[in-house]
mmCIF file of N, CA and C in Angstrom:
data_model
loop_
_atom_site.group_PDB
_atom_site.id
_atom_site.type_symbol
_atom_site.label_atom_id
_atom_site.label_comp_id
_atom_site.label_asym_id
_atom_site.label_seq_id
_atom_site.Cartn_x
_atom_site.Cartn_y
_atom_site.Cartn_z
ATOM 1 N N GLN A 1 33.426 7.757 21.195
ATOM 2 C CA GLN A 1 32.052 7.724 21.695
ATOM 3 C C GLN A 1 31.148 7.083 20.645
ATOM 4 N N VAL A 2 30.455 6.047 21.079
ATOM 5 C CA VAL A 2 29.567 5.344 20.171
ATOM 6 C C VAL A 2 28.275 6.133 19.966
ATOM 7 N N GLN A 3 27.903 6.263 18.717
ATOM 8 C CA GLN A 3 26.621 6.908 18.398
ATOM 9 C C GLN A 3 25.864 6.066 17.384
ATOM 10 N N LEU A 4 24.598 5.886 17.635
ATOM 11 C CA LEU A 4 23.681 5.264 16.689
ATOM 12 C C LEU A 4 22.569 6.271 16.431
ATOM 13 N N VAL A 5 22.385 6.627 15.175
ATOM 14 C CA VAL A 5 21.415 7.660 14.837
ATOM 15 C C VAL A 5 20.406 7.095 13.839
ATOM 16 N N GLU A 6 19.171 6.986 14.298
ATOM 17 C CA GLU A 6 18.111 6.466 13.443
ATOM 18 C C GLU A 6 17.474 7.586 12.630
ATOM 19 N N SER A 7 16.954 7.232 11.470
ATOM 20 C CA SER A 7 16.215 8.172 10.643
ATOM 21 C C SER A 7 15.239 7.396 9.782
ATOM 22 N N GLY A 8 14.321 8.130 9.156
ATOM 23 C CA GLY A 8 13.401 7.493 8.222
ATOM 24 C C GLY A 8 11.992 7.288 8.738
ATOM 25 N N GLY A 9 11.763 7.572 10.001
ATOM 26 C CA GLY A 9 10.417 7.435 10.529
ATOM 27 C C GLY A 9 9.505 8.531 9.999
ATOM 28 N N GLY A 10 8.229 8.423 10.326
ATOM 29 C CA GLY A 10 7.281 9.436 9.889
ATOM 30 C C GLY A 10 5.858 8.968 10.040
ATOM 31 N N LEU A 11 4.955 9.767 9.481
ATOM 32 C CA LEU A 11 3.529 9.454 9.495
ATOM 33 C C LEU A 11 3.139 8.906 8.132
ATOM 34 N N VAL A 12 2.595 7.704 8.120
ATOM 35 C CA VAL A 12 2.178 7.069 6.877
ATOM 36 C C VAL A 12 0.778 6.486 7.061
ATOM 37 N N GLN A 13 0.201 6.071 5.962
ATOM 38 C CA GLN A 13 -1.108 5.421 6.018
ATOM 39 C C GLN A 13 -0.934 3.908 6.055
ATOM 40 N N ALA A 14 -1.939 3.245 6.548
ATOM 41 C CA ALA A 14 -1.916 1.781 6.570
ATOM 42 C C ALA A 14 -1.689 1.252 5.160
ATOM 43 N N GLY A 15 -0.809 0.278 5.055
ATOM 44 C CA GLY A 15 -0.471 -0.295 3.761
ATOM 45 C C GLY A 15 0.769 0.300 3.119
ATOM 46 N N ASP A 16 1.215 1.435 3.633
ATOM 47 C CA ASP A 16 2.408 2.082 3.094
ATOM 48 C C ASP A 16 3.675 1.389 3.566
ATOM 49 N N SER A 17 4.792 1.875 3.038
ATOM 50 C CA SER A 17 6.106 1.341 3.398
ATOM 51 C C SER A 17 6.994 2.444 3.957
ATOM 52 N N LEU A 18 7.954 2.042 4.746
ATOM 53 C CA LEU A 18 8.983 2.944 5.255
ATOM 54 C C LEU A 18 10.299 2.185 5.298
ATOM 55 N N ARG A 19 11.382 2.905 5.094
ATOM 56 C CA ARG A 19 12.707 2.325 5.312
ATOM 57 C C ARG A 19 13.413 3.133 6.385
ATOM 58 N N LEU A 20 13.688 2.476 7.479
ATOM 59 C CA LEU A 20 14.443 3.103 8.558
ATOM 60 C C LEU A 20 15.927 2.861 8.343
ATOM 61 N N SER A 21 16.718 3.845 8.723
ATOM 62 C CA SER A 21 18.172 3.725 8.657
ATOM 63 C C SER A 21 18.757 3.994 10.034
ATOM 64 N N CYS A 22 19.900 3.412 10.276
ATOM 65 C CA CYS A 22 20.629 3.650 11.527
ATOM 66 C C CYS A 22 22.107 3.763 11.173
ATOM 67 N N ALA A 23 22.638 4.949 11.354
ATOM 68 C CA ALA A 23 24.045 5.207 11.074
ATOM 69 C C ALA A 23 24.849 5.094 12.356
ATOM 70 N N ALA A 24 25.885 4.291 12.314
ATOM 71 C CA ALA A 24 26.709 4.050 13.498
ATOM 72 C C ALA A 24 28.062 4.729 13.364
ATOM 73 N N SER A 25 28.582 5.205 14.470
ATOM 74 C CA SER A 25 29.920 5.771 14.505
ATOM 75 C C SER A 25 30.530 5.483 15.864
ATOM 76 N N GLY A 26 31.867 5.548 15.916
ATOM 77 C CA GLY A 26 32.563 5.333 17.177
ATOM 78 C C GLY A 26 32.749 3.881 17.554
ATOM 79 N N LEU A 27 32.464 2.972 16.638
ATOM 80 C CA LEU A 27 32.677 1.553 16.885
ATOM 81 C C LEU A 27 33.104 0.886 15.583
ATOM 82 N N THR A 28 33.682 -0.308 15.713
ATOM 83 C CA THR A 28 34.038 -1.092 14.533
ATOM 84 C C THR A 28 32.783 -1.834 14.118
ATOM 85 N N PHE A 29 32.070 -1.255 13.181
ATOM 86 C CA PHE A 29 30.696 -1.659 12.893
ATOM 87 C C PHE A 29 30.582 -3.138 12.573
ATOM 88 N N ASP A 30 31.492 -3.669 11.771
ATOM 89 C CA ASP A 30 31.323 -5.055 11.351
ATOM 90 C C ASP A 30 31.718 -6.062 12.433
ATOM 91 N N ASN A 31 32.051 -5.576 13.620
ATOM 92 C CA ASN A 31 32.228 -6.459 14.773
ATOM 93 C C ASN A 31 30.925 -6.684 15.539
ATOM 94 N N TYR A 32 29.887 -5.941 15.163
ATOM 95 C CA TYR A 32 28.652 -5.927 15.932
ATOM 96 C C TYR A 32 27.484 -6.517 15.164
ATOM 97 N N ALA A 33 26.745 -7.380 15.847
ATOM 98 C CA ALA A 33 25.404 -7.707 15.383
ATOM 99 C C ALA A 33 24.515 -6.503 15.682
ATOM 100 N N MET A 34 23.501 -6.314 14.855
ATOM 101 C CA MET A 34 22.628 -5.151 15.020
ATOM 102 C C MET A 34 21.180 -5.605 15.159
ATOM 103 N N GLY A 35 20.436 -4.809 15.879
ATOM 104 C CA GLY A 35 19.035 -5.141 16.056
ATOM 105 C C GLY A 35 18.154 -3.913 15.958
ATOM 106 N N TRP A 36 16.894 -4.161 15.659
ATOM 107 C CA TRP A 36 15.863 -3.134 15.712
ATOM 108 C C TRP A 36 14.845 -3.559 16.769
ATOM 109 N N PHE A 37 14.456 -2.606 17.588
ATOM 110 C CA PHE A 37 13.425 -2.802 18.590
ATOM 111 C C PHE A 37 12.411 -1.682 18.438
ATOM 112 N N ARG A 38 11.265 -1.843 19.068
ATOM 113 C CA ARG A 38 10.279 -0.772 19.043
ATOM 114 C C ARG A 38 9.550 -0.708 20.378
ATOM 115 N N GLN A 39 9.058 0.474 20.660
ATOM 116 C CA GLN A 39 8.318 0.677 21.900
ATOM 117 C C GLN A 39 7.081 1.515 21.619
ATOM 118 N N ALA A 40 5.937 0.917 21.824
ATOM 119 C CA ALA A 40 4.667 1.611 21.663
ATOM 120 C C ALA A 40 4.292 2.277 22.980
ATOM 121 N N PRO A 41 3.438 3.289 22.930
ATOM 122 C CA PRO A 41 3.042 3.981 24.167
ATOM 123 C C PRO A 41 2.468 3.010 25.193
ATOM 124 N N GLY A 42 3.003 3.072 26.405
ATOM 125 C CA GLY A 42 2.500 2.233 27.491
ATOM 126 C C GLY A 42 2.950 0.796 27.449
ATOM 127 N N LYS A 43 3.827 0.461 26.516
ATOM 128 C CA LYS A 43 4.278 -0.923 26.387
ATOM 129 C C LYS A 43 5.782 -1.019 26.558
ATOM 130 N N GLU A 44 6.243 -2.238 26.786
ATOM 131 C CA GLU A 44 7.676 -2.453 26.899
ATOM 132 C C GLU A 44 8.318 -2.434 25.513
ATOM 133 N N ARG A 45 9.625 -2.153 25.526
ATOM 134 C CA ARG A 45 10.368 -2.208 24.279
ATOM 135 C C ARG A 45 10.456 -3.664 23.824
ATOM 136 N N GLU A 46 10.172 -3.896 22.551
ATOM 137 C CA GLU A 46 10.145 -5.271 22.052
ATOM 138 C C GLU A 46 11.035 -5.442 20.825
ATOM 139 N N PHE A 47 11.486 -6.661 20.652
ATOM 140 C CA PHE A 47 12.344 -7.028 19.529
ATOM 141 C C PHE A 47 11.579 -6.963 18.222
ATOM 142 N N VAL A 48 12.249 -6.474 17.185
ATOM 143 C CA VAL A 48 11.669 -6.457 15.842
ATOM 144 C C VAL A 48 12.483 -7.337 14.897
ATOM 145 N N ALA A 49 13.802 -7.092 14.830
ATOM 146 C CA ALA A 49 14.637 -7.834 13.884
ATOM 147 C C ALA A 49 16.090 -7.748 14.308
ATOM 148 N N PHE A 50 16.881 -8.744 13.916
ATOM 149 C CA PHE A 50 18.331 -8.674 14.110
ATOM 150 C C PHE A 50 19.037 -9.090 12.823
ATOM 151 N N ILE A 51 20.306 -8.716 12.760
ATOM 152 C CA ILE A 51 21.146 -9.112 11.648
ATOM 153 C C ILE A 51 22.550 -9.357 12.165
ATOM 154 N N GLY A 52 23.172 -10.410 11.684
ATOM 155 C CA GLY A 52 24.508 -10.740 12.126
ATOM 156 C C GLY A 52 25.550 -9.828 11.509
ATOM 157 N N ARG A 53 26.791 -10.012 11.954
ATOM 158 C CA ARG A 53 27.866 -9.119 11.558
ATOM 159 C C ARG A 53 28.091 -9.117 10.059
ATOM 160 N N GLY A 54 27.986 -10.275 9.449
ATOM 161 C CA GLY A 54 28.219 -10.377 8.011
ATOM 162 C C GLY A 54 26.983 -10.121 7.179
ATOM 163 N N GLY A 55 25.834 -10.013 7.818
ATOM 164 C CA GLY A 55 24.590 -9.737 7.103
ATOM 165 C C GLY A 55 23.827 -10.960 6.669
ATOM 166 N N THR A 56 24.362 -12.142 6.955
ATOM 167 C CA THR A 56 23.696 -13.357 6.500
ATOM 168 C C THR A 56 22.615 -13.812 7.468
ATOM 169 N N ALA A 57 22.934 -13.795 8.731
ATOM 170 C CA ALA A 57 21.974 -14.248 9.737
ATOM 171 C C ALA A 57 20.968 -13.148 10.029
ATOM 172 N N THR A 58 19.700 -13.437 9.872
ATOM 173 C CA THR A 58 18.656 -12.477 10.190
ATOM 174 C C THR A 58 17.535 -13.182 10.953
ATOM 175 N N GLY A 59 16.787 -12.394 11.698
ATOM 176 C CA GLY A 59 15.644 -12.931 12.427
ATOM 177 C C GLY A 59 14.628 -11.829 12.654
ATOM 178 N N TYR A 60 13.365 -12.230 12.785
ATOM 179 C CA TYR A 60 12.284 -11.266 12.891
ATOM 180 C C TYR A 60 11.281 -11.722 13.944
ATOM 181 N N THR A 61 10.632 -10.747 14.537
ATOM 182 C CA THR A 61 9.496 -11.097 15.361
ATOM 183 C C THR A 61 8.365 -11.571 14.448
ATOM 184 N N ASP A 62 7.518 -12.430 14.957
ATOM 185 C CA ASP A 62 6.492 -13.040 14.116
ATOM 186 C C ASP A 62 5.618 -12.007 13.408
ATOM 187 N N SER A 63 5.286 -10.935 14.098
ATOM 188 C CA SER A 63 4.366 -9.953 13.515
ATOM 189 C C SER A 63 4.969 -9.195 12.337
ATOM 190 N N MET A 64 6.297 -9.259 12.207
ATOM 191 C CA MET A 64 6.956 -8.534 11.119
ATOM 192 C C MET A 64 7.491 -9.461 10.038
ATOM 193 N N LYS A 65 7.423 -10.750 10.257
ATOM 194 C CA LYS A 65 7.904 -11.682 9.243
ATOM 195 C C LYS A 65 7.099 -11.528 7.973
ATOM 196 N N GLY A 66 7.782 -11.495 6.843
ATOM 197 C CA GLY A 66 7.110 -11.341 5.561
ATOM 198 C C GLY A 66 6.765 -9.910 5.214
ATOM 199 N N ARG A 67 6.857 -9.015 6.187
ATOM 200 C CA ARG A 67 6.547 -7.596 5.939
ATOM 201 C C ARG A 67 7.766 -6.701 6.091
ATOM 202 N N SER A 68 8.852 -7.251 6.571
ATOM 203 C CA SER A 68 10.018 -6.401 6.805
ATOM 204 C C SER A 68 11.287 -7.128 6.400
ATOM 205 N N THR A 69 12.302 -6.335 6.106
ATOM 206 C CA THR A 69 13.614 -6.865 5.755
ATOM 207 C C THR A 69 14.677 -6.024 6.432
ATOM 208 N N ILE A 70 15.538 -6.685 7.179
ATOM 209 C CA ILE A 70 16.674 -6.001 7.777
ATOM 210 C C ILE A 70 17.893 -6.240 6.897
ATOM 211 N N SER A 71 18.714 -5.222 6.746
ATOM 212 C CA SER A 71 19.929 -5.347 5.952
ATOM 213 C C SER A 71 20.972 -4.403 6.533
ATOM 214 N N ARG A 72 22.198 -4.567 6.083
ATOM 215 C CA ARG A 72 23.267 -3.689 6.554
ATOM 216 C C ARG A 72 24.260 -3.445 5.434
ATOM 217 N N ASP A 73 24.918 -2.298 5.517
ATOM 218 C CA ASP A 73 25.986 -1.939 4.608
ATOM 219 C C ASP A 73 27.191 -1.636 5.486
ATOM 220 N N ASN A 74 28.085 -2.582 5.596
ATOM 221 C CA ASN A 74 29.229 -2.396 6.488
ATOM 222 C C ASN A 74 30.186 -1.309 5.990
ATOM 223 N N ALA A 75 30.183 -1.056 4.705
ATOM 224 C CA ALA A 75 31.034 0.010 4.174
ATOM 225 C C ALA A 75 30.514 1.387 4.593
ATOM 226 N N ARG A 76 29.213 1.468 4.842
ATOM 227 C CA ARG A 76 28.590 2.734 5.243
ATOM 228 C C ARG A 76 28.246 2.771 6.728
ATOM 229 N N ASN A 77 28.589 1.713 7.450
ATOM 230 C CA ASN A 77 28.282 1.644 8.894
ATOM 231 C C ASN A 77 26.805 1.907 9.154
ATOM 232 N N THR A 78 25.970 1.301 8.352
ATOM 233 C CA THR A 78 24.543 1.577 8.423
ATOM 234 C C THR A 78 23.738 0.280 8.381
ATOM 235 N N VAL A 79 22.693 0.244 9.188
ATOM 236 C CA VAL A 79 21.740 -0.858 9.160
ATOM 237 C C VAL A 79 20.379 -0.294 8.785
ATOM 238 N N TYR A 80 19.612 -1.087 8.068
ATOM 239 C CA TYR A 80 18.320 -0.639 7.546
ATOM 240 C C TYR A 80 17.210 -1.579 8.010
ATOM 241 N N LEU A 81 16.017 -1.033 8.049
ATOM 242 C CA LEU A 81 14.837 -1.856 8.261
ATOM 243 C C LEU A 81 13.778 -1.390 7.260
ATOM 244 N N GLN A 82 13.535 -2.214 6.265
ATOM 245 C CA GLN A 82 12.486 -1.943 5.298
ATOM 246 C C GLN A 82 11.195 -2.554 5.825
ATOM 247 N N MET A 83 10.157 -1.734 5.970
ATOM 248 C CA MET A 83 8.878 -2.207 6.486
ATOM 249 C C MET A 83 7.796 -1.943 5.447
ATOM 250 N N ASN A 84 7.067 -2.980 5.111
ATOM 251 C CA ASN A 84 5.997 -2.886 4.117
ATOM 252 C C ASN A 84 4.654 -3.224 4.758
ATOM 253 N N SER A 85 3.600 -2.869 4.044
ATOM 254 C CA SER A 85 2.240 -3.174 4.508
ATOM 255 C C SER A 85 2.055 -2.778 5.968
ATOM 256 N N LEU A 86 2.428 -1.565 6.280
ATOM 257 C CA LEU A 86 2.385 -1.113 7.667
ATOM 258 C C LEU A 86 0.953 -1.079 8.190
ATOM 259 N N LYS A 87 0.811 -1.383 9.467
ATOM 260 C CA LYS A 87 -0.479 -1.430 10.134
ATOM 261 C C LYS A 87 -0.489 -0.425 11.278
ATOM 262 N N PRO A 88 -1.657 0.021 11.701
ATOM 263 C CA PRO A 88 -1.716 0.948 12.838
ATOM 264 C C PRO A 88 -1.008 0.406 14.081
ATOM 265 N N GLU A 89 -1.028 -0.900 14.262
ATOM 266 C CA GLU A 89 -0.376 -1.479 15.446
ATOM 267 C C GLU A 89 1.152 -1.465 15.337
ATOM 268 N N ASP A 90 1.694 -1.063 14.196
ATOM 269 C CA ASP A 90 3.146 -0.896 14.068
ATOM 270 C C ASP A 90 3.604 0.456 14.606
ATOM 271 N N ARG A 91 2.654 1.266 15.010
ATOM 272 C CA ARG A 91 3.013 2.572 15.548
ATOM 273 C C ARG A 91 3.876 2.418 16.797
ATOM 274 N N ALA A 92 5.035 3.068 16.797
ATOM 275 C CA ALA A 92 5.970 2.956 17.916
ATOM 276 C C ALA A 92 7.183 3.827 17.634
ATOM 277 N N VAL A 93 8.003 3.979 18.641
ATOM 278 C CA VAL A 93 9.342 4.522 18.436
ATOM 279 C C VAL A 93 10.248 3.332 18.133
ATOM 280 N N TYR A 94 10.989 3.419 17.051
ATOM 281 C CA TYR A 94 11.863 2.344 16.610
ATOM 282 C C TYR A 94 13.308 2.696 16.953
ATOM 283 N N TYR A 95 13.980 1.742 17.588
ATOM 284 C CA TYR A 95 15.351 1.930 18.032
ATOM 285 C C TYR A 95 16.263 0.915 17.357
ATOM 286 N N CYS A 96 17.467 1.356 16.991
ATOM 287 C CA CYS A 96 18.471 0.379 16.599
ATOM 288 C C CYS A 96 19.440 0.198 17.763
ATOM 289 N N ALA A 97 20.096 -0.937 17.771
ATOM 290 C CA ALA A 97 20.985 -1.277 18.865
ATOM 291 C C ALA A 97 22.123 -2.144 18.351
ATOM 292 N N ALA A 98 23.253 -2.067 19.047
ATOM 293 C CA ALA A 98 24.464 -2.794 18.648
ATOM 294 C C ALA A 98 24.838 -3.806 19.724
ATOM 295 N N ASN A 99 25.223 -4.990 19.276
ATOM 296 C CA ASN A 99 25.499 -6.127 20.151
ATOM 297 C C ASN A 99 26.838 -6.744 19.744
ATOM 298 N N LEU A 100 27.807 -6.701 20.656
ATOM 299 C CA LEU A 100 29.147 -7.196 20.323
ATOM 300 C C LEU A 100 29.189 -8.719 20.261
ATOM 301 N N ARG A 101 28.188 -9.358 20.794
ATOM 302 C CA ARG A 101 28.168 -10.822 20.808
ATOM 303 C C ARG A 101 27.324 -11.348 19.661
ATOM 304 N N ALA A 102 26.740 -12.477 19.825
ATOM 305 C CA ALA A 102 25.960 -13.106 18.756
ATOM 306 C C ALA A 102 24.613 -12.411 18.626
ATOM 307 N N VAL A 103 23.928 -12.688 17.546
ATOM 308 C CA VAL A 103 22.595 -12.123 17.350
ATOM 309 C C VAL A 103 21.694 -12.537 18.505
ATOM 310 N N SER A 104 20.766 -11.676 18.832
ATOM 311 C CA SER A 104 19.895 -11.944 19.969
ATOM 312 C C SER A 104 18.586 -11.199 19.823
ATOM 313 N N ARG A 105 17.522 -11.794 20.368
ATOM 314 C CA ARG A 105 16.222 -11.135 20.459
ATOM 315 C C ARG A 105 16.066 -10.426 21.799
ATOM 316 N N ASN A 106 17.048 -10.578 22.655
ATOM 317 C CA ASN A 106 16.980 -10.078 24.020
ATOM 318 C C ASN A 106 17.606 -8.698 24.092
ATOM 319 N N ARG A 107 16.839 -7.716 24.518
ATOM 320 C CA ARG A 107 17.365 -6.342 24.513
ATOM 321 C C ARG A 107 18.529 -6.171 25.471
ATOM 322 N N SER A 108 18.635 -7.019 26.500
ATOM 323 C CA SER A 108 19.745 -6.879 27.438
ATOM 324 C C SER A 108 21.073 -7.267 26.806
ATOM 325 N N ALA A 109 21.062 -7.914 25.663
ATOM 326 C CA ALA A 109 22.292 -8.303 24.976
ATOM 327 C C ALA A 109 22.929 -7.138 24.227
ATOM 328 N N TYR A 110 22.189 -6.066 24.073
ATOM 329 C CA TYR A 110 22.658 -4.944 23.262
ATOM 330 C C TYR A 110 23.259 -3.857 24.144
ATOM 331 N N ALA A 111 24.493 -3.461 23.814
ATOM 332 C CA ALA A 111 25.218 -2.509 24.646
ATOM 333 C C ALA A 111 24.926 -1.064 24.278
ATOM 334 N N TYR A 112 24.665 -0.826 23.017
ATOM 335 C CA TYR A 112 24.505 0.550 22.550
ATOM 336 C C TYR A 112 23.150 0.716 21.869
ATOM 337 N N TRP A 113 22.562 1.880 22.108
ATOM 338 C CA TRP A 113 21.224 2.177 21.596
ATOM 339 C C TRP A 113 21.182 3.569 20.993
ATOM 340 N N GLY A 114 20.352 3.706 19.957
ATOM 341 C CA GLY A 114 20.087 5.024 19.419
ATOM 342 C C GLY A 114 18.958 5.706 20.183
ATOM 343 N N GLN A 115 18.616 6.901 19.748
ATOM 344 C CA GLN A 115 17.580 7.692 20.405
ATOM 345 C C GLN A 115 16.181 7.373 19.895
ATOM 346 N N GLY A 116 16.112 6.697 18.778
ATOM 347 C CA GLY A 116 14.818 6.280 18.253
ATOM 348 C C GLY A 116 14.258 7.199 17.185
ATOM 349 N N THR A 117 13.381 6.631 16.369
ATOM 350 C CA THR A 117 12.670 7.386 15.349
ATOM 351 C C THR A 117 11.198 6.967 15.406
ATOM 352 N N GLN A 118 10.314 7.940 15.356
ATOM 353 C CA GLN A 118 8.883 7.686 15.524
ATOM 354 C C GLN A 118 8.263 7.211 14.220
ATOM 355 N N VAL A 119 7.506 6.146 14.313
ATOM 356 C CA VAL A 119 6.703 5.665 13.185
ATOM 357 C C VAL A 119 5.240 5.710 13.613
ATOM 358 N N THR A 120 4.443 6.402 12.838
ATOM 359 C CA THR A 120 3.009 6.491 13.103
ATOM 360 C C THR A 120 2.265 6.044 11.854
ATOM 361 N N VAL A 121 1.310 5.155 12.029
ATOM 362 C CA VAL A 121 0.551 4.603 10.916
ATOM 363 C C VAL A 121 -0.922 4.912 11.136
ATOM 364 N N SER A 122 -1.497 5.663 10.223
ATOM 365 C CA SER A 122 -2.914 6.003 10.344
ATOM 366 C C SER A 122 -3.750 4.977 9.601
ATOM 367 N N SER A 123 -4.947 4.758 10.121
ATOM 368 C CA SER A 123 -5.824 3.752 9.497
ATOM 369 C C SER A 123 -6.698 4.363 8.420
#
């Protein structure tokens, strides 16, 4: 049974940093591209970042470019999202997801999803 478990969310002030983690089990982790998505209240789930199987290929949504870094540790079956200079508009539930195919910004490409971790940024 595949499980993706996110952690690291919380309540922070604008300008602060957070590092989200996603621990995967029940799959051959290094066969999967990984992604982070987020969903704000009343909005659709949107792409944040992806990382390829080997960790070299990465991509970000424009609003997070320069403020976030996605990385992975295949030995620990874990993917990370370091977020800096957080803004109130970054408030959302953040989800990690696993994609057996190539990296993608499209949420329909991802087969497995975690339950999410809440990030709240106060102004």
